[in-house]
Short mmCIF file of C-alpha atoms in Angstrom, two decimals:
data_model
loop_
_atom_site.label_atom_id
_atom_site.label_comp_id
_atom_site.label_asym_id
_atom_site.label_seq_id
_atom_site.Cartn_x
_atom_site.Cartn_y
_atom_site.Cartn_z
CA MET A 18 -45.43 -56.59 14.68
CA ARG A 19 -45.88 -54.39 11.77
CA ASP A 20 -45.36 -50.62 11.95
CA GLN A 21 -48.76 -49.07 11.66
CA ARG A 22 -47.63 -46.12 9.66
CA SER A 23 -47.59 -48.21 6.45
CA PRO A 24 -47.35 -51.86 5.13
CA GLY A 25 -44.10 -53.52 5.77
CA GLY A 26 -43.27 -51.39 8.81
CA THR A 27 -41.81 -48.43 6.94
CA MET A 28 -42.44 -44.74 6.86
CA SER A 29 -45.28 -43.44 4.82
CA ALA A 30 -44.81 -43.79 1.08
CA ALA A 31 -46.89 -40.59 0.70
CA GLN A 32 -43.88 -38.37 1.25
CA PRO A 33 -42.52 -37.46 -2.13
CA VAL A 34 -38.94 -38.38 -3.11
CA THR A 35 -36.91 -35.62 -4.86
CA ALA A 36 -34.91 -36.36 -7.87
CA ALA A 37 -31.68 -35.86 -6.01
CA GLU A 38 -32.78 -38.33 -3.14
CA ASN A 39 -33.85 -40.82 -5.67
CA ARG A 40 -30.56 -40.63 -7.60
CA ARG A 41 -28.56 -41.00 -4.22
CA ARG A 42 -30.58 -44.09 -3.11
CA TRP A 43 -30.11 -45.75 -6.48
CA GLN A 44 -26.47 -45.03 -6.27
CA ALA A 45 -26.38 -46.66 -2.76
CA VAL A 46 -28.14 -49.66 -4.06
CA GLY A 47 -25.73 -49.91 -7.02
CA VAL A 48 -22.81 -50.07 -4.58
CA GLY A 49 -24.64 -52.74 -2.69
CA LEU A 50 -25.40 -54.85 -5.75
CA VAL A 51 -21.72 -54.77 -6.85
CA ALA A 52 -20.75 -55.96 -3.27
CA ALA A 53 -23.38 -58.65 -3.33
CA PHE A 54 -22.24 -59.83 -6.78
CA MET A 55 -18.62 -60.04 -5.64
CA THR A 56 -19.23 -61.93 -2.45
CA LEU A 57 -21.78 -64.36 -4.01
CA LEU A 58 -19.46 -65.00 -6.91
CA ASP A 59 -16.84 -66.44 -4.65
CA VAL A 60 -19.29 -69.16 -3.75
CA SER A 61 -18.93 -70.84 -7.15
CA ILE A 62 -15.89 -69.12 -8.89
CA VAL A 63 -13.29 -71.32 -6.97
CA ASN A 64 -14.85 -74.60 -8.14
CA VAL A 65 -13.04 -74.43 -11.51
CA ALA A 66 -9.82 -73.41 -9.81
CA VAL A 67 -9.48 -76.58 -7.66
CA PRO A 68 -7.24 -78.54 -10.08
CA SER A 69 -4.92 -75.50 -10.38
CA ILE A 70 -4.78 -75.05 -6.54
CA ASP A 71 -4.10 -78.70 -6.11
CA ARG A 72 -1.08 -78.65 -8.44
CA ALA A 73 0.26 -75.33 -7.16
CA LEU A 74 0.02 -75.92 -3.44
CA HIS A 75 -0.01 -79.73 -3.25
CA ALA A 76 -3.20 -79.69 -1.27
CA SER A 77 -4.81 -82.74 0.16
CA PRO A 78 -8.50 -83.65 -0.65
CA SER A 79 -9.45 -82.37 2.85
CA ASP A 80 -7.59 -79.00 2.25
CA LEU A 81 -9.52 -78.63 -1.18
CA GLN A 82 -12.79 -79.45 0.50
CA TRP A 83 -12.18 -76.74 3.15
CA VAL A 84 -11.28 -74.25 0.43
CA LEU A 85 -14.67 -74.86 -1.18
CA SER A 86 -17.00 -75.44 1.85
CA GLY A 87 -15.25 -73.28 4.53
CA TYR A 88 -16.43 -70.20 2.77
CA ALA A 89 -20.05 -71.35 2.80
CA LEU A 90 -19.73 -72.35 6.40
CA THR A 91 -18.55 -69.02 7.75
CA PHE A 92 -20.71 -67.20 5.36
CA GLY A 93 -23.85 -68.78 6.84
CA LEU A 94 -22.43 -68.32 10.42
CA ALA A 95 -22.16 -64.45 10.06
CA LEU A 96 -25.45 -63.55 8.40
CA VAL A 97 -27.89 -63.16 11.31
CA PRO A 98 -25.50 -61.45 13.77
CA ALA A 99 -24.15 -59.18 11.08
CA GLY A 100 -27.80 -58.36 10.05
CA ARG A 101 -28.68 -57.55 13.60
CA PHE A 102 -25.45 -55.43 14.00
CA GLY A 103 -26.49 -53.44 10.86
CA ASP A 104 -30.02 -52.90 12.36
CA ALA A 105 -28.63 -51.61 15.62
CA ARG A 106 -25.37 -49.85 14.69
CA GLY A 107 -25.97 -48.75 11.09
CA ARG A 108 -25.75 -50.64 7.79
CA ARG A 109 -22.95 -48.39 6.42
CA ASN A 110 -20.57 -49.30 9.22
CA ALA A 111 -21.17 -52.93 8.82
CA PHE A 112 -21.07 -52.76 5.08
CA VAL A 113 -17.74 -50.91 4.85
CA PHE A 114 -16.14 -53.15 7.56
CA GLY A 115 -17.38 -56.24 5.71
CA ILE A 116 -16.12 -55.14 2.26
CA ALA A 117 -12.78 -54.02 3.70
CA LEU A 118 -12.34 -57.39 5.38
CA PHE A 119 -13.41 -59.21 2.16
CA THR A 120 -10.91 -57.20 0.13
CA ILE A 121 -7.95 -57.84 2.43
CA THR A 122 -8.67 -61.67 2.70
CA SER A 123 -9.11 -61.94 -0.95
CA ALA A 124 -5.54 -60.40 -1.47
CA LEU A 125 -4.12 -62.69 1.16
CA ALA A 126 -5.87 -65.78 -0.35
CA GLY A 127 -4.31 -64.85 -3.73
CA LEU A 128 -0.86 -64.80 -2.11
CA SER A 129 -1.24 -68.06 -0.46
CA THR A 130 1.94 -70.21 -0.24
CA SER A 131 0.35 -73.14 1.62
CA PRO A 132 -3.03 -74.99 1.90
CA THR A 133 -3.45 -73.93 5.50
CA TRP A 134 -2.83 -70.29 4.58
CA LEU A 135 -5.54 -70.52 1.88
CA VAL A 136 -8.11 -72.40 4.07
CA VAL A 137 -7.80 -69.79 6.78
CA THR A 138 -8.13 -66.88 4.50
CA ARG A 139 -11.21 -68.50 2.89
CA LEU A 140 -12.78 -68.89 6.35
CA LEU A 141 -12.30 -65.15 6.96
CA GLN A 142 -13.35 -64.28 3.45
CA GLY A 143 -16.62 -66.17 3.93
CA ALA A 144 -17.24 -64.43 7.29
CA ALA A 145 -16.74 -61.05 5.54
CA ALA A 146 -19.23 -61.91 2.84
CA GLY A 147 -21.77 -62.90 5.58
CA ILE A 148 -21.32 -59.42 7.16
CA VAL A 149 -22.02 -57.57 3.79
CA ASN A 150 -24.98 -59.44 2.35
CA PRO A 151 -27.69 -58.69 4.97
CA GLN A 152 -26.76 -55.07 4.75
CA VAL A 153 -27.64 -54.96 1.05
CA ILE A 154 -31.07 -56.45 1.62
CA GLY A 155 -31.66 -54.19 4.69
CA LEU A 156 -30.67 -51.15 2.68
CA ILE A 157 -33.33 -51.86 0.13
CA GLN A 158 -35.80 -52.25 2.86
CA GLN A 159 -34.69 -48.92 4.41
CA LEU A 160 -34.48 -46.77 1.32
CA PHE A 161 -37.65 -48.10 -0.61
CA ARG A 162 -41.26 -48.18 0.38
CA GLY A 163 -43.79 -51.02 -0.27
CA PRO A 164 -44.23 -51.66 -4.03
CA GLU A 165 -41.12 -49.55 -4.75
CA ARG A 166 -38.93 -52.50 -3.42
CA ALA A 167 -39.90 -54.79 -6.24
CA ARG A 168 -37.46 -53.24 -8.75
CA PRO A 169 -34.40 -53.17 -6.57
CA PHE A 170 -35.14 -56.67 -5.32
CA GLY A 171 -35.53 -57.77 -8.89
CA LEU A 172 -32.04 -56.42 -9.66
CA LEU A 173 -30.74 -58.20 -6.51
CA GLY A 174 -32.24 -61.39 -7.68
CA ALA A 175 -30.56 -60.97 -11.03
CA THR A 176 -27.34 -60.44 -9.21
CA ILE A 177 -27.74 -63.57 -7.20
CA GLY A 178 -28.59 -65.69 -10.15
CA ILE A 179 -25.86 -64.27 -12.42
CA SER A 180 -23.10 -64.51 -9.67
CA THR A 181 -23.93 -68.03 -8.85
CA ALA A 182 -24.10 -69.18 -12.48
CA VAL A 183 -21.30 -67.07 -13.97
CA GLY A 184 -18.76 -67.95 -11.41
CA PRO A 185 -17.31 -70.86 -13.30
CA LEU A 186 -17.22 -68.88 -16.47
CA LEU A 187 -15.22 -66.04 -14.94
CA GLY A 188 -13.01 -68.42 -13.08
CA GLY A 189 -12.27 -70.29 -16.31
CA LEU A 190 -11.42 -66.98 -18.07
CA LEU A 191 -9.03 -65.88 -15.36
CA ILE A 192 -7.29 -69.19 -15.26
CA ALA A 193 -7.03 -69.15 -19.07
CA ILE A 194 -5.51 -65.64 -19.00
CA GLY A 195 -3.19 -66.29 -15.94
CA GLY A 196 -2.16 -69.79 -16.86
CA GLU A 197 -2.63 -73.06 -15.06
CA GLU A 198 -0.01 -72.46 -12.61
CA HIS A 199 -0.97 -68.89 -11.31
CA GLY A 200 -4.38 -68.33 -12.87
CA TRP A 201 -6.14 -69.43 -9.70
CA ARG A 202 -4.56 -66.53 -7.82
CA TRP A 203 -6.40 -64.06 -10.17
CA VAL A 204 -9.68 -65.63 -9.03
CA PHE A 205 -9.03 -63.91 -5.68
CA PHE A 206 -7.04 -60.97 -6.85
CA VAL A 207 -9.93 -59.75 -9.14
CA ASN A 208 -11.89 -58.90 -5.96
CA VAL A 209 -9.22 -56.27 -4.74
CA PRO A 210 -9.73 -53.34 -7.05
CA VAL A 211 -13.56 -53.74 -6.88
CA GLY A 212 -13.47 -54.06 -3.19
CA ILE A 213 -11.32 -50.88 -2.64
CA LEU A 214 -13.85 -48.92 -4.94
CA ALA A 215 -16.88 -50.42 -3.02
CA VAL A 216 -15.33 -49.30 0.37
CA ILE A 217 -14.88 -45.71 -0.84
CA LEU A 218 -18.29 -45.44 -2.53
CA GLY A 219 -19.98 -47.27 0.38
CA TRP A 220 -18.84 -44.85 2.95
CA ARG A 221 -19.77 -41.84 0.73
CA LEU A 222 -23.12 -43.03 -0.55
CA LEU A 223 -24.75 -45.32 2.12
CA PRO A 224 -26.89 -43.64 4.81
CA GLY A 225 -25.28 -43.65 8.40
CA ARG A 226 -26.96 -44.69 11.55
CA PRO A 227 -29.85 -42.49 12.72
CA ALA A 228 -29.52 -41.13 16.23
CA GLY A 229 -31.24 -42.92 18.94
CA GLN A 230 -30.84 -46.53 17.66
CA PRO A 231 -29.96 -49.30 20.23
CA GLY A 232 -26.41 -49.51 21.48
CA TRP A 233 -23.86 -52.29 22.17
CA ARG A 234 -25.63 -53.63 25.25
CA GLN A 235 -28.55 -54.80 23.26
CA LEU A 236 -26.76 -56.89 20.59
CA ASP A 237 -27.61 -60.14 22.42
CA PRO A 238 -24.20 -61.98 22.74
CA VAL A 239 -25.86 -65.20 24.23
CA GLY A 240 -28.14 -65.28 21.27
CA VAL A 241 -25.13 -64.85 18.88
CA LEU A 242 -23.36 -67.77 20.57
CA LEU A 243 -26.36 -70.14 20.57
CA LEU A 244 -27.25 -69.39 16.91
CA GLY A 245 -23.55 -69.75 15.93
CA VAL A 246 -23.15 -73.19 17.57
CA GLY A 247 -26.48 -74.43 16.22
CA VAL A 248 -25.77 -73.26 12.69
CA VAL A 249 -22.21 -74.81 12.70
CA LEU A 250 -23.35 -78.20 14.05
CA VAL A 251 -26.01 -78.40 11.35
CA LEU A 252 -23.69 -77.19 8.51
CA LEU A 253 -20.59 -79.01 9.33
CA PRO A 254 -21.56 -82.56 8.49
CA LEU A 255 -23.20 -81.26 5.34
CA VAL A 256 -20.19 -79.35 4.02
CA GLN A 257 -17.86 -82.22 5.12
CA GLU A 258 -20.02 -85.01 3.75
CA GLN A 259 -17.40 -86.42 1.39
CA GLN A 260 -14.42 -86.12 3.72
CA TRP A 261 -15.96 -87.48 6.99
CA GLU A 262 -16.63 -91.06 6.23
CA THR A 263 -17.96 -91.89 9.78
CA PRO A 264 -21.85 -92.15 10.03
CA TRP A 265 -21.54 -90.44 13.39
CA LYS A 266 -21.19 -87.11 11.68
CA TRP A 267 -24.97 -87.03 11.04
CA ALA A 268 -25.50 -87.00 14.78
CA LEU A 269 -24.31 -83.47 14.78
CA ILE A 270 -27.48 -82.28 12.88
CA PRO A 271 -30.03 -83.17 15.54
CA ILE A 272 -27.70 -81.76 18.26
CA GLY A 273 -27.48 -78.56 16.27
CA LEU A 274 -31.34 -78.42 15.79
CA ALA A 275 -31.60 -78.88 19.61
CA VAL A 276 -29.31 -75.92 20.14
CA LEU A 277 -31.37 -73.95 17.74
CA VAL A 278 -34.39 -74.89 19.78
CA VAL A 279 -32.60 -73.47 22.94
CA PHE A 280 -31.81 -70.40 20.82
CA GLY A 281 -35.44 -69.84 20.19
CA LEU A 282 -36.37 -70.22 23.79
CA TRP A 283 -33.69 -67.72 24.75
CA GLU A 284 -34.82 -65.14 22.28
CA ARG A 285 -38.31 -65.50 23.62
CA ARG A 286 -37.10 -64.68 27.11
CA TYR A 287 -34.63 -61.94 25.98
CA GLU A 288 -37.29 -60.06 23.94
CA HIS A 289 -39.17 -59.10 27.24
CA HIS A 290 -36.39 -56.69 28.19
CA HIS A 291 -34.25 -56.10 25.06
CA GLN A 292 -34.15 -56.16 21.33
CA PRO A 293 -33.34 -59.85 20.49
CA LEU A 294 -30.83 -61.02 17.99
CA PHE A 295 -33.82 -62.23 15.85
CA ASP A 296 -37.45 -61.40 16.53
CA LEU A 297 -39.24 -64.76 16.38
CA ARG A 298 -42.48 -63.08 15.71
CA LEU A 299 -41.39 -62.63 12.10
CA PHE A 300 -42.35 -66.35 11.74
CA SER A 301 -45.96 -65.41 12.50
CA LEU A 302 -45.98 -63.67 9.16
CA GLN A 303 -47.10 -66.27 6.60
CA SER A 304 -45.25 -64.44 3.76
CA TYR A 305 -42.03 -64.56 5.69
CA THR A 306 -42.22 -68.23 6.91
CA LEU A 307 -43.26 -69.60 3.50
CA GLY A 308 -40.83 -67.63 1.63
CA ALA A 309 -37.96 -68.63 3.87
CA LEU A 310 -39.00 -72.25 3.58
CA LEU A 311 -39.23 -71.97 -0.28
CA ALA A 312 -35.83 -70.36 -0.36
CA LEU A 313 -34.24 -73.10 1.79
CA VAL A 314 -35.67 -75.89 -0.45
CA TYR A 315 -35.02 -74.10 -3.77
CA PHE A 316 -31.43 -73.41 -2.99
CA GLY A 317 -30.92 -77.04 -2.11
CA GLY A 318 -31.60 -77.94 -5.76
CA PHE A 319 -30.51 -74.75 -7.53
CA THR A 320 -26.88 -74.53 -6.14
CA ALA A 321 -26.21 -78.20 -6.58
CA ILE A 322 -26.81 -78.02 -10.37
CA PHE A 323 -23.63 -76.02 -11.06
CA PHE A 324 -21.59 -78.23 -8.74
CA ILE A 325 -22.38 -81.40 -10.55
CA PHE A 326 -22.44 -79.89 -14.04
CA THR A 327 -18.94 -78.53 -13.60
CA LEU A 328 -17.68 -81.95 -12.37
CA PHE A 329 -19.40 -83.68 -15.36
CA LEU A 330 -17.96 -81.44 -17.97
CA GLN A 331 -14.36 -81.06 -16.55
CA MET A 332 -13.66 -84.35 -14.94
CA GLY A 333 -16.03 -86.59 -16.90
CA LEU A 334 -15.78 -85.17 -20.45
CA GLY A 335 -12.43 -83.49 -20.28
CA TYR A 336 -13.50 -79.94 -21.08
CA SER A 337 -11.49 -76.96 -19.91
CA ALA A 338 -12.43 -74.70 -17.08
CA LEU A 339 -13.43 -71.96 -19.64
CA VAL A 340 -15.67 -74.22 -21.64
CA ALA A 341 -17.36 -75.49 -18.44
CA GLY A 342 -18.02 -71.90 -17.54
CA LEU A 343 -19.35 -71.08 -20.85
CA ALA A 344 -21.75 -73.98 -20.69
CA ILE A 345 -23.55 -72.52 -17.74
CA THR A 346 -23.88 -69.05 -19.34
CA PRO A 347 -27.33 -69.64 -20.91
CA PHE A 348 -28.65 -70.26 -17.33
CA ALA A 349 -27.00 -67.00 -16.18
CA LEU A 350 -28.49 -64.95 -19.10
CA GLY A 351 -31.96 -66.33 -18.70
CA SER A 352 -31.75 -65.81 -14.92
CA ALA A 353 -30.75 -62.21 -15.27
CA ALA A 354 -33.38 -61.15 -17.82
CA ALA A 355 -36.24 -62.85 -15.99
CA ALA A 356 -35.23 -61.51 -12.58
CA VAL A 357 -35.49 -57.97 -13.84
CA LEU A 358 -38.98 -58.80 -15.37
CA GLY A 359 -40.10 -60.61 -12.26
CA GLY A 360 -39.27 -57.64 -10.08
CA ARG A 361 -41.50 -55.39 -12.16
CA ILE A 362 -44.55 -57.74 -12.13
CA VAL A 363 -44.32 -59.46 -8.76
CA ASN A 364 -46.59 -56.83 -7.11
CA ARG A 365 -49.40 -57.80 -9.53
CA LEU A 366 -49.04 -61.55 -9.59
CA GLY A 367 -47.64 -62.42 -6.12
CA ARG A 368 -46.91 -65.96 -5.21
CA PRO A 369 -48.32 -67.47 -8.40
CA LEU A 370 -45.34 -65.86 -10.27
CA VAL A 371 -42.93 -67.77 -8.06
CA ALA A 372 -44.87 -71.01 -8.83
CA ILE A 373 -44.65 -70.33 -12.53
CA GLY A 374 -40.82 -69.88 -12.22
CA LEU A 375 -40.50 -73.05 -10.17
CA PHE A 376 -42.42 -74.93 -12.82
CA THR A 377 -40.34 -73.47 -15.59
CA VAL A 378 -36.98 -74.56 -13.69
CA VAL A 379 -38.44 -78.07 -13.31
CA VAL A 380 -39.29 -78.26 -17.13
CA GLY A 381 -35.94 -76.83 -18.12
CA LEU A 382 -33.80 -79.32 -16.00
CA ALA A 383 -36.12 -82.38 -17.02
CA ALA A 384 -35.46 -81.18 -20.65
CA THR A 385 -31.67 -81.24 -20.01
CA VAL A 386 -31.78 -84.82 -19.01
CA VAL A 387 -33.95 -85.85 -21.94
CA ALA A 388 -31.79 -83.85 -24.39
CA LEU A 389 -28.50 -85.57 -23.13
CA ARG A 390 -30.18 -88.97 -23.44
CA LEU A 391 -31.51 -88.22 -27.07
CA ALA A 392 -28.12 -86.92 -28.28
CA PRO A 393 -25.36 -88.85 -26.25
CA ASP A 394 -22.70 -88.25 -28.88
CA ALA A 395 -23.31 -84.62 -29.38
CA PRO A 396 -21.19 -81.95 -27.44
CA ALA A 397 -22.82 -81.78 -23.99
CA PRO A 398 -22.50 -77.90 -23.63
CA TRP A 399 -24.37 -77.41 -26.84
CA VAL A 400 -27.01 -79.98 -26.12
CA ALA A 401 -27.74 -78.56 -22.61
CA ALA A 402 -27.67 -74.81 -23.70
CA GLY A 403 -31.39 -74.49 -24.63
CA PRO A 404 -32.92 -76.35 -21.73
CA LEU A 405 -30.59 -74.50 -19.29
CA LEU A 406 -31.70 -71.31 -20.83
CA VAL A 407 -35.32 -72.27 -19.96
CA ALA A 408 -34.31 -73.26 -16.35
CA GLY A 409 -32.52 -69.95 -16.03
CA ILE A 410 -35.59 -67.94 -16.95
CA GLY A 411 -37.62 -69.85 -14.37
CA SER A 412 -34.99 -69.33 -11.79
CA GLY A 413 -35.09 -65.50 -12.43
CA LEU A 414 -38.73 -65.54 -11.69
CA VAL A 415 -38.18 -67.44 -8.35
CA ILE A 416 -35.41 -65.75 -6.43
CA ALA A 417 -36.20 -62.09 -6.88
CA PRO A 418 -39.95 -62.26 -6.51
CA ASN A 419 -39.85 -64.69 -3.58
CA GLN A 420 -37.43 -62.37 -1.85
CA THR A 421 -39.72 -59.39 -2.41
CA ILE A 422 -42.80 -61.30 -1.08
CA THR A 423 -40.88 -62.73 1.86
CA LEU A 424 -39.57 -59.40 3.12
CA SER A 425 -42.71 -57.40 2.24
CA GLU A 426 -44.07 -57.27 5.84
CA VAL A 427 -40.75 -57.28 7.73
CA PRO A 428 -40.29 -53.93 9.62
CA VAL A 429 -37.18 -51.84 8.73
CA ALA A 430 -35.95 -52.11 12.27
CA GLN A 431 -35.66 -55.93 11.80
CA ALA A 432 -34.70 -55.82 8.05
CA GLY A 433 -31.05 -56.80 8.52
CA SER A 434 -31.70 -59.69 10.87
CA GLY A 435 -34.72 -60.87 8.98
CA ALA A 436 -32.64 -60.82 5.80
CA GLY A 437 -29.81 -62.65 7.53
CA MET A 438 -32.08 -65.45 8.72
CA LEU A 439 -33.52 -65.76 5.19
CA GLN A 440 -29.99 -66.05 3.76
CA THR A 441 -28.91 -68.43 6.50
CA GLY A 442 -31.69 -70.84 5.38
CA GLN A 443 -30.39 -70.40 1.82
CA ARG A 444 -26.87 -71.46 2.83
CA ILE A 445 -28.15 -74.43 4.81
CA GLY A 446 -30.30 -75.43 1.93
CA ALA A 447 -27.35 -75.05 -0.52
CA ALA A 448 -25.05 -77.18 1.77
CA ALA A 449 -27.67 -79.88 2.21
CA GLY A 450 -28.47 -79.94 -1.47
CA ILE A 451 -24.85 -80.28 -2.62
CA ALA A 452 -24.31 -82.98 0.07
CA ALA A 453 -27.34 -84.96 -1.14
CA VAL A 454 -26.93 -84.48 -4.92
CA GLY A 455 -23.09 -84.84 -4.62
CA SER A 456 -23.49 -88.09 -2.81
CA MET A 457 -25.84 -89.39 -5.53
CA PHE A 458 -23.48 -88.23 -8.17
CA PHE A 459 -20.37 -89.99 -6.67
CA SER A 460 -22.34 -93.24 -5.64
CA SER A 461 -23.77 -93.51 -9.19
CA LEU A 462 -20.28 -93.04 -10.58
CA SER A 463 -19.10 -95.86 -8.45
CA ASP A 464 -22.11 -98.13 -9.23
CA THR A 465 -21.73 -97.58 -13.03
CA ARG A 466 -17.95 -98.04 -12.97
CA GLY A 467 -17.16 -94.50 -14.27
CA ASP A 468 -20.22 -93.67 -16.38
CA TRP A 469 -20.26 -89.90 -15.94
CA THR A 470 -23.21 -89.27 -18.01
CA THR A 471 -25.46 -91.56 -16.10
CA ALA A 472 -24.18 -90.22 -12.74
CA PHE A 473 -24.92 -86.61 -13.96
CA GLU A 474 -28.42 -87.46 -15.06
CA ARG A 475 -29.33 -89.28 -11.89
CA SER A 476 -28.06 -86.49 -9.67
CA LEU A 477 -29.76 -83.86 -11.84
CA ILE A 478 -32.96 -85.77 -11.52
CA LEU A 479 -32.62 -85.55 -7.75
CA ALA A 480 -31.83 -81.81 -7.86
CA THR A 481 -34.96 -81.44 -10.04
CA GLY A 482 -36.99 -83.35 -7.48
CA ILE A 483 -35.85 -81.02 -4.73
CA ILE A 484 -36.98 -77.93 -6.62
CA GLY A 485 -40.24 -79.80 -7.31
CA LEU A 486 -40.82 -79.90 -3.51
CA ALA A 487 -40.54 -76.11 -3.44
CA LEU A 488 -43.05 -75.88 -6.23
CA ILE A 489 -45.45 -78.09 -4.17
CA CYS A 490 -45.10 -75.72 -1.20
CA ALA A 491 -45.85 -72.71 -3.45
CA LEU A 492 -48.90 -74.45 -4.82
CA ILE A 493 -50.14 -75.37 -1.32
CA ASP A 494 -49.89 -71.76 -0.35
CA ILE A 495 -51.75 -70.56 -3.49
CA VAL A 496 -54.50 -72.96 -2.88
CA ARG A 497 -54.80 -72.05 0.73
CA ASN A 498 -54.91 -68.37 -0.03
CA HIS A 499 -57.65 -69.04 -2.73
CA ASN A 500 -59.86 -71.01 -0.39
CA HIS A 501 -59.38 -68.27 2.36
CA HIS A 502 -60.59 -65.59 -0.01
CA ASP A 503 -63.63 -67.76 -1.00
CA THR A 504 -64.77 -68.26 2.55
#
């Protein structure tokens, strides 16, 4: 499975890198990080714009739900096929196409005159984001060798944490500047100049496809179809949990899992003659399998926090979109600082660093619940600031180090598809977490007859418990490795 030339299936790290080559590869990574930030930002930035979109376009609750969840659905759908395309046809081609599509659809979303127009452009925008993101991770795998990857992955982890947490803040600022009626349009328009610059720089700085890579006939269209159908069936009832009241929606999940089993069987057969869409032998690597599981579970709790906190502050306590965004800033700052640090020390500490981060997140979120109970009359943004800073520091020690460890043994030839599958798990985890935690939030709100604080506390406890499950997984792995080394 691994390339014998060096750990992680890459070329030998003994070959020196000139100053000019080093500068160029960091420039390429910089372009990738900007693109990753922009596409991941749109997962959360639209949340605070929903009231303005509702008033401007007279959207139904179903329309608004699709504006929010449709992006995540098509994002998750595109990740693995796009990663495989980048592996086979060159990451620059896929990156530039994805960013160009994202830029165009962002402009069209900002020009929307009807809910249907906005929903369609959000679906296309999500697919474009799914094309871009595995190329960024694959690029790091391609340009850096072994321990060198820790630093760029640390910066990518900071980018993921900041973009997810700062989305509501930036959205609130743009709405405040543009006004309640048209400010939501600038949430989309802000992507356009950045996207144009990323297209130009991406084409100039990213490496092209080396000669001799597989062609179109090896891109596994049957695998793409099976994986796509399976992911849609699993994600659809999760992202539509609030809108589809029938319990029959949950039947789609086992059907989707069955389709994914068929996908696995097909890939096993296909790999005997061609390069499959996703090489299932990656799951024989303990580092990859456990890391993917940790990411799935962690994003189930991590992403849901911002969803319920924004609802609590805006709809429950009446704060503006700007204040709601500012309240999450401590988490973003802590996450950014710790992710950079985590990228530097992950090679020394390994999986225990991830466990330390998960424990810190759990402590910070538990402290948030306690702080709100001890000071019920104080402004919630101020009360939660300190504990959220602690949770953010922990999160920075989770995402980047876990990503570095998870992909450490993945060969460069499978870097894009491996990264795509890892991120697909994150999207499924995020959708499942928002569905579960959101359901707890709204059911508690109903049971307590509108007690927003209690609803927030209960749902935050559930999100904390989900992250606690990820911590247990990390501890089990640490104990297993310790026992293995002792025998």
